[in-house]
């Protein structure tokens, strides 16, 4: 049994977050507005308004996991506005939907056995725009 490809997990997660109403997802990364926040895989373009970026940064099959049920860590970076509350609100909504959730399926079929937030922090960029950076661990199983 093999785990889903990284691109499948981030794409499925992007669609899942969009279907929950936390953002909008367009696979080509082109958006006409940023309400709700645009969802990107990888890096948020500098010119983008409120956005969410999804990045995989860790894959583990240790701690008793086999290759069929890996733990994959995803950074969810939320770009808000100069008002720190926007990034907080979006991050809190995502937390409510994902943290400590068990045995569910993302919209394109990735099976999640457990999702947990493992780290969060907030920061401001040089333009004084607030970002919330949450990391989540997803234990997945494709079947």
PDB file of C-alpha atoms in Angstrom:
ATOM      1  CA  UNK A   1       0.000   0.000   0.000  1.00  0.00           C
ATOM      2  CA  UNK A   2       1.400   3.396  -0.930  1.00  0.00           C
ATOM      3  CA  UNK A   3       0.514   6.835   0.291  1.00  0.00           C
ATOM      4  CA  UNK A   4      -1.108   9.377  -2.007  1.00  0.00           C
ATOM      5  CA  UNK A   5       1.257  11.588  -3.960  1.00  0.00           C
ATOM      6  CA  UNK A   6       2.068  14.896  -2.291  1.00  0.00           C
ATOM      7  CA  UNK A   7       0.345  16.821  -5.062  1.00  0.00           C
ATOM      8  CA  UNK A   8      -2.815  14.797  -4.513  1.00  0.00           C
ATOM      9  CA  UNK A   9      -2.874  15.621  -0.799  1.00  0.00           C
ATOM     10  CA  UNK A  10      -2.361  19.360  -1.259  1.00  0.00           C
ATOM     11  CA  UNK A  11      -4.817  19.520  -4.167  1.00  0.00           C
ATOM     12  CA  UNK A  12      -7.405  17.542  -2.188  1.00  0.00           C
ATOM     13  CA  UNK A  13      -6.840  19.787   0.831  1.00  0.00           C
ATOM     14  CA  UNK A  14      -7.214  22.934  -1.318  1.00  0.00           C
ATOM     15  CA  UNK A  15     -10.530  21.669  -2.677  1.00  0.00           C
ATOM     16  CA  UNK A  16     -11.653  20.629   0.809  1.00  0.00           C
ATOM     17  CA  UNK A  17     -10.918  24.076   2.280  1.00  0.00           C
ATOM     18  CA  UNK A  18     -12.685  25.762  -0.646  1.00  0.00           C
ATOM     19  CA  UNK A  19     -15.752  23.540  -0.275  1.00  0.00           C
ATOM     20  CA  UNK A  20     -15.870  24.429   3.424  1.00  0.00           C
ATOM     21  CA  UNK A  21     -15.989  28.106   2.402  1.00  0.00           C
ATOM     22  CA  UNK A  22     -12.585  29.126   3.802  1.00  0.00           C
ATOM     23  CA  UNK A  23     -11.167  30.120   0.432  1.00  0.00           C
ATOM     24  CA  UNK A  24     -11.498  29.776  -3.323  1.00  0.00           C
ATOM     25  CA  UNK A  25      -9.528  27.227  -5.335  1.00  0.00           C
ATOM     26  CA  UNK A  26      -8.465  27.549  -8.957  1.00  0.00           C
ATOM     27  CA  UNK A  27      -5.837  24.991 -10.076  1.00  0.00           C
ATOM     28  CA  UNK A  28      -4.269  27.498 -12.489  1.00  0.00           C
ATOM     29  CA  UNK A  29      -3.626  29.959  -9.629  1.00  0.00           C
ATOM     30  CA  UNK A  30      -5.292  32.895 -11.382  1.00  0.00           C
ATOM     31  CA  UNK A  31      -7.852  34.835  -9.341  1.00  0.00           C
ATOM     32  CA  UNK A  32      -9.880  37.955 -10.131  1.00  0.00           C
ATOM     33  CA  UNK A  33     -10.560  38.752  -6.478  1.00  0.00           C
ATOM     34  CA  UNK A  34      -9.358  37.682  -3.061  1.00  0.00           C
ATOM     35  CA  UNK A  35     -12.700  37.351  -1.299  1.00  0.00           C
ATOM     36  CA  UNK A  36     -12.800  34.666  -0.099  1.00  0.00           C
ATOM     37  CA  UNK A  37      -9.025  34.172   0.141  1.00  0.00           C
ATOM     38  CA  UNK A  38      -7.324  32.571  -2.867  1.00  0.00           C
ATOM     39  CA  UNK A  39      -5.746  29.150  -2.267  1.00  0.00           C
ATOM     40  CA  UNK A  40      -2.309  28.425  -3.761  1.00  0.00           C
ATOM     41  CA  UNK A  41      -0.063  25.381  -3.794  1.00  0.00           C
ATOM     42  CA  UNK A  42       3.396  26.531  -2.837  1.00  0.00           C
ATOM     43  CA  UNK A  43       4.130  30.230  -2.514  1.00  0.00           C
ATOM     44  CA  UNK A  44       1.670  33.108  -2.404  1.00  0.00           C
ATOM     45  CA  UNK A  45       2.519  35.632  -5.159  1.00  0.00           C
ATOM     46  CA  UNK A  46       3.638  39.037  -3.854  1.00  0.00           C
ATOM     47  CA  UNK A  47       0.774  40.840  -5.585  1.00  0.00           C
ATOM     48  CA  UNK A  48      -1.903  38.577  -4.072  1.00  0.00           C
ATOM     49  CA  UNK A  49      -4.420  39.823  -1.546  1.00  0.00           C
ATOM     50  CA  UNK A  50      -5.758  37.628   1.284  1.00  0.00           C
ATOM     51  CA  UNK A  51      -4.645  34.089   0.466  1.00  0.00           C
ATOM     52  CA  UNK A  52      -3.873  30.620   1.753  1.00  0.00           C
ATOM     53  CA  UNK A  53      -0.783  28.643   0.684  1.00  0.00           C
ATOM     54  CA  UNK A  54      -0.342  24.896   1.187  1.00  0.00           C
ATOM     55  CA  UNK A  55       3.144  23.364   1.402  1.00  0.00           C
ATOM     56  CA  UNK A  56       4.258  19.875   2.371  1.00  0.00           C
ATOM     57  CA  UNK A  57       7.454  19.972   4.419  1.00  0.00           C
ATOM     58  CA  UNK A  58       7.752  16.570   6.140  1.00  0.00           C
ATOM     59  CA  UNK A  59       6.908  12.927   5.496  1.00  0.00           C
ATOM     60  CA  UNK A  60       7.343  10.223   8.123  1.00  0.00           C
ATOM     61  CA  UNK A  61       6.778   6.498   8.185  1.00  0.00           C
ATOM     62  CA  UNK A  62       8.457   6.060  11.571  1.00  0.00           C
ATOM     63  CA  UNK A  63       6.810   5.775  14.998  1.00  0.00           C
ATOM     64  CA  UNK A  64       5.125   2.514  14.051  1.00  0.00           C
ATOM     65  CA  UNK A  65       3.743   3.766  10.742  1.00  0.00           C
ATOM     66  CA  UNK A  66       4.158   1.792   7.571  1.00  0.00           C
ATOM     67  CA  UNK A  67       4.436   3.309   4.124  1.00  0.00           C
ATOM     68  CA  UNK A  68       0.673   2.938   3.690  1.00  0.00           C
ATOM     69  CA  UNK A  69      -0.158   5.224   6.615  1.00  0.00           C
ATOM     70  CA  UNK A  70       2.433   8.003   6.655  1.00  0.00           C
ATOM     71  CA  UNK A  71       2.300  11.208   8.626  1.00  0.00           C
ATOM     72  CA  UNK A  72       2.581  14.136   6.229  1.00  0.00           C
ATOM     73  CA  UNK A  73       3.052  17.644   7.590  1.00  0.00           C
ATOM     74  CA  UNK A  74       1.544  20.553   5.726  1.00  0.00           C
ATOM     75  CA  UNK A  75       2.182  24.230   6.363  1.00  0.00           C
ATOM     76  CA  UNK A  76      -0.936  26.339   5.898  1.00  0.00           C
ATOM     77  CA  UNK A  77       0.175  29.956   5.472  1.00  0.00           C
ATOM     78  CA  UNK A  78      -2.644  32.484   5.663  1.00  0.00           C
ATOM     79  CA  UNK A  79      -1.990  35.957   4.285  1.00  0.00           C
ATOM     80  CA  UNK A  80      -4.436  38.410   5.790  1.00  0.00           C
ATOM     81  CA  UNK A  81      -4.374  42.184   5.749  1.00  0.00           C
ATOM     82  CA  UNK A  82      -2.997  44.955   7.946  1.00  0.00           C
ATOM     83  CA  UNK A  83      -5.773  44.039  10.373  1.00  0.00           C
ATOM     84  CA  UNK A  84      -4.404  41.015  12.289  1.00  0.00           C
ATOM     85  CA  UNK A  85      -7.884  39.624  12.836  1.00  0.00           C
ATOM     86  CA  UNK A  86      -8.435  38.505   9.223  1.00  0.00           C
ATOM     87  CA  UNK A  87      -5.646  35.900   9.251  1.00  0.00           C
ATOM     88  CA  UNK A  88      -6.699  34.868  12.775  1.00  0.00           C
ATOM     89  CA  UNK A  89     -10.323  34.323  11.736  1.00  0.00           C
ATOM     90  CA  UNK A  90      -9.408  32.200   8.718  1.00  0.00           C
ATOM     91  CA  UNK A  91      -6.852  30.227  10.740  1.00  0.00           C
ATOM     92  CA  UNK A  92      -9.306  29.628  13.566  1.00  0.00           C
ATOM     93  CA  UNK A  93     -11.966  28.381  11.139  1.00  0.00           C
ATOM     94  CA  UNK A  94      -9.485  25.977   9.544  1.00  0.00           C
ATOM     95  CA  UNK A  95      -8.403  24.817  13.015  1.00  0.00           C
ATOM     96  CA  UNK A  96     -12.014  24.063  13.957  1.00  0.00           C
ATOM     97  CA  UNK A  97     -12.463  22.031  10.776  1.00  0.00           C
ATOM     98  CA  UNK A  98      -9.184  20.063  10.882  1.00  0.00           C
ATOM     99  CA  UNK A  99      -7.694  19.773  14.385  1.00  0.00           C
ATOM    100  CA  UNK A 100      -8.182  16.394  16.081  1.00  0.00           C
ATOM    101  CA  UNK A 101     -10.481  15.211  13.298  1.00  0.00           C
ATOM    102  CA  UNK A 102     -10.414  11.474  12.625  1.00  0.00           C
ATOM    103  CA  UNK A 103     -11.417   9.109   9.863  1.00  0.00           C
ATOM    104  CA  UNK A 104     -12.634  11.436   7.133  1.00  0.00           C
ATOM    105  CA  UNK A 105     -12.174  11.807   3.413  1.00  0.00           C
ATOM    106  CA  UNK A 106     -11.031  14.880   1.536  1.00  0.00           C
ATOM    107  CA  UNK A 107     -13.050  15.881  -1.487  1.00  0.00           C
ATOM    108  CA  UNK A 108     -11.045  13.924  -4.087  1.00  0.00           C
ATOM    109  CA  UNK A 109     -10.725  10.772  -2.037  1.00  0.00           C
ATOM    110  CA  UNK A 110      -7.634  11.155   0.151  1.00  0.00           C
ATOM    111  CA  UNK A 111      -8.481   9.293   3.351  1.00  0.00           C
ATOM    112  CA  UNK A 112      -7.338  11.046   6.526  1.00  0.00           C
ATOM    113  CA  UNK A 113      -7.061   8.905   9.635  1.00  0.00           C
ATOM    114  CA  UNK A 114      -6.100  11.862  11.864  1.00  0.00           C
ATOM    115  CA  UNK A 115      -5.307  15.551  11.418  1.00  0.00           C
ATOM    116  CA  UNK A 116      -3.759  17.672  14.163  1.00  0.00           C
ATOM    117  CA  UNK A 117      -2.337  21.168  14.335  1.00  0.00           C
ATOM    118  CA  UNK A 118       1.205  20.893  15.630  1.00  0.00           C
ATOM    119  CA  UNK A 119       2.515  24.449  15.413  1.00  0.00           C
ATOM    120  CA  UNK A 120       1.270  27.971  14.824  1.00  0.00           C
ATOM    121  CA  UNK A 121       2.659  31.485  14.812  1.00  0.00           C
ATOM    122  CA  UNK A 122       1.828  34.927  13.468  1.00  0.00           C
ATOM    123  CA  UNK A 123       4.118  37.403  11.739  1.00  0.00           C
ATOM    124  CA  UNK A 124       4.045  40.644   9.752  1.00  0.00           C
ATOM    125  CA  UNK A 125       5.674  41.104   6.381  1.00  0.00           C
ATOM    126  CA  UNK A 126       7.544  44.267   5.234  1.00  0.00           C
ATOM    127  CA  UNK A 127       4.213  45.725   4.023  1.00  0.00           C
ATOM    128  CA  UNK A 128       2.782  45.318   7.546  1.00  0.00           C
ATOM    129  CA  UNK A 129       0.404  42.579   6.365  1.00  0.00           C
ATOM    130  CA  UNK A 130      -0.315  39.893   8.961  1.00  0.00           C
ATOM    131  CA  UNK A 131       0.298  36.207   8.239  1.00  0.00           C
ATOM    132  CA  UNK A 132      -0.758  33.229  10.304  1.00  0.00           C
ATOM    133  CA  UNK A 133       1.367  30.141   9.791  1.00  0.00           C
ATOM    134  CA  UNK A 134      -0.157  26.874  10.995  1.00  0.00           C
ATOM    135  CA  UNK A 135       1.345  23.430  10.561  1.00  0.00           C
ATOM    136  CA  UNK A 136      -0.781  20.302  10.516  1.00  0.00           C
ATOM    137  CA  UNK A 137       0.121  16.621  10.691  1.00  0.00           C
ATOM    138  CA  UNK A 138      -2.062  14.407   8.506  1.00  0.00           C
ATOM    139  CA  UNK A 139      -1.966  10.650   8.989  1.00  0.00           C
ATOM    140  CA  UNK A 140      -3.299   9.386   5.679  1.00  0.00           C
ATOM    141  CA  UNK A 141      -4.251   6.074   4.172  1.00  0.00           C
ATOM    142  CA  UNK A 142      -5.327   5.739   0.557  1.00  0.00           C
ATOM    143  CA  UNK A 143      -7.684   2.816   1.053  1.00  0.00           C
TER     144      UNK A 143
END
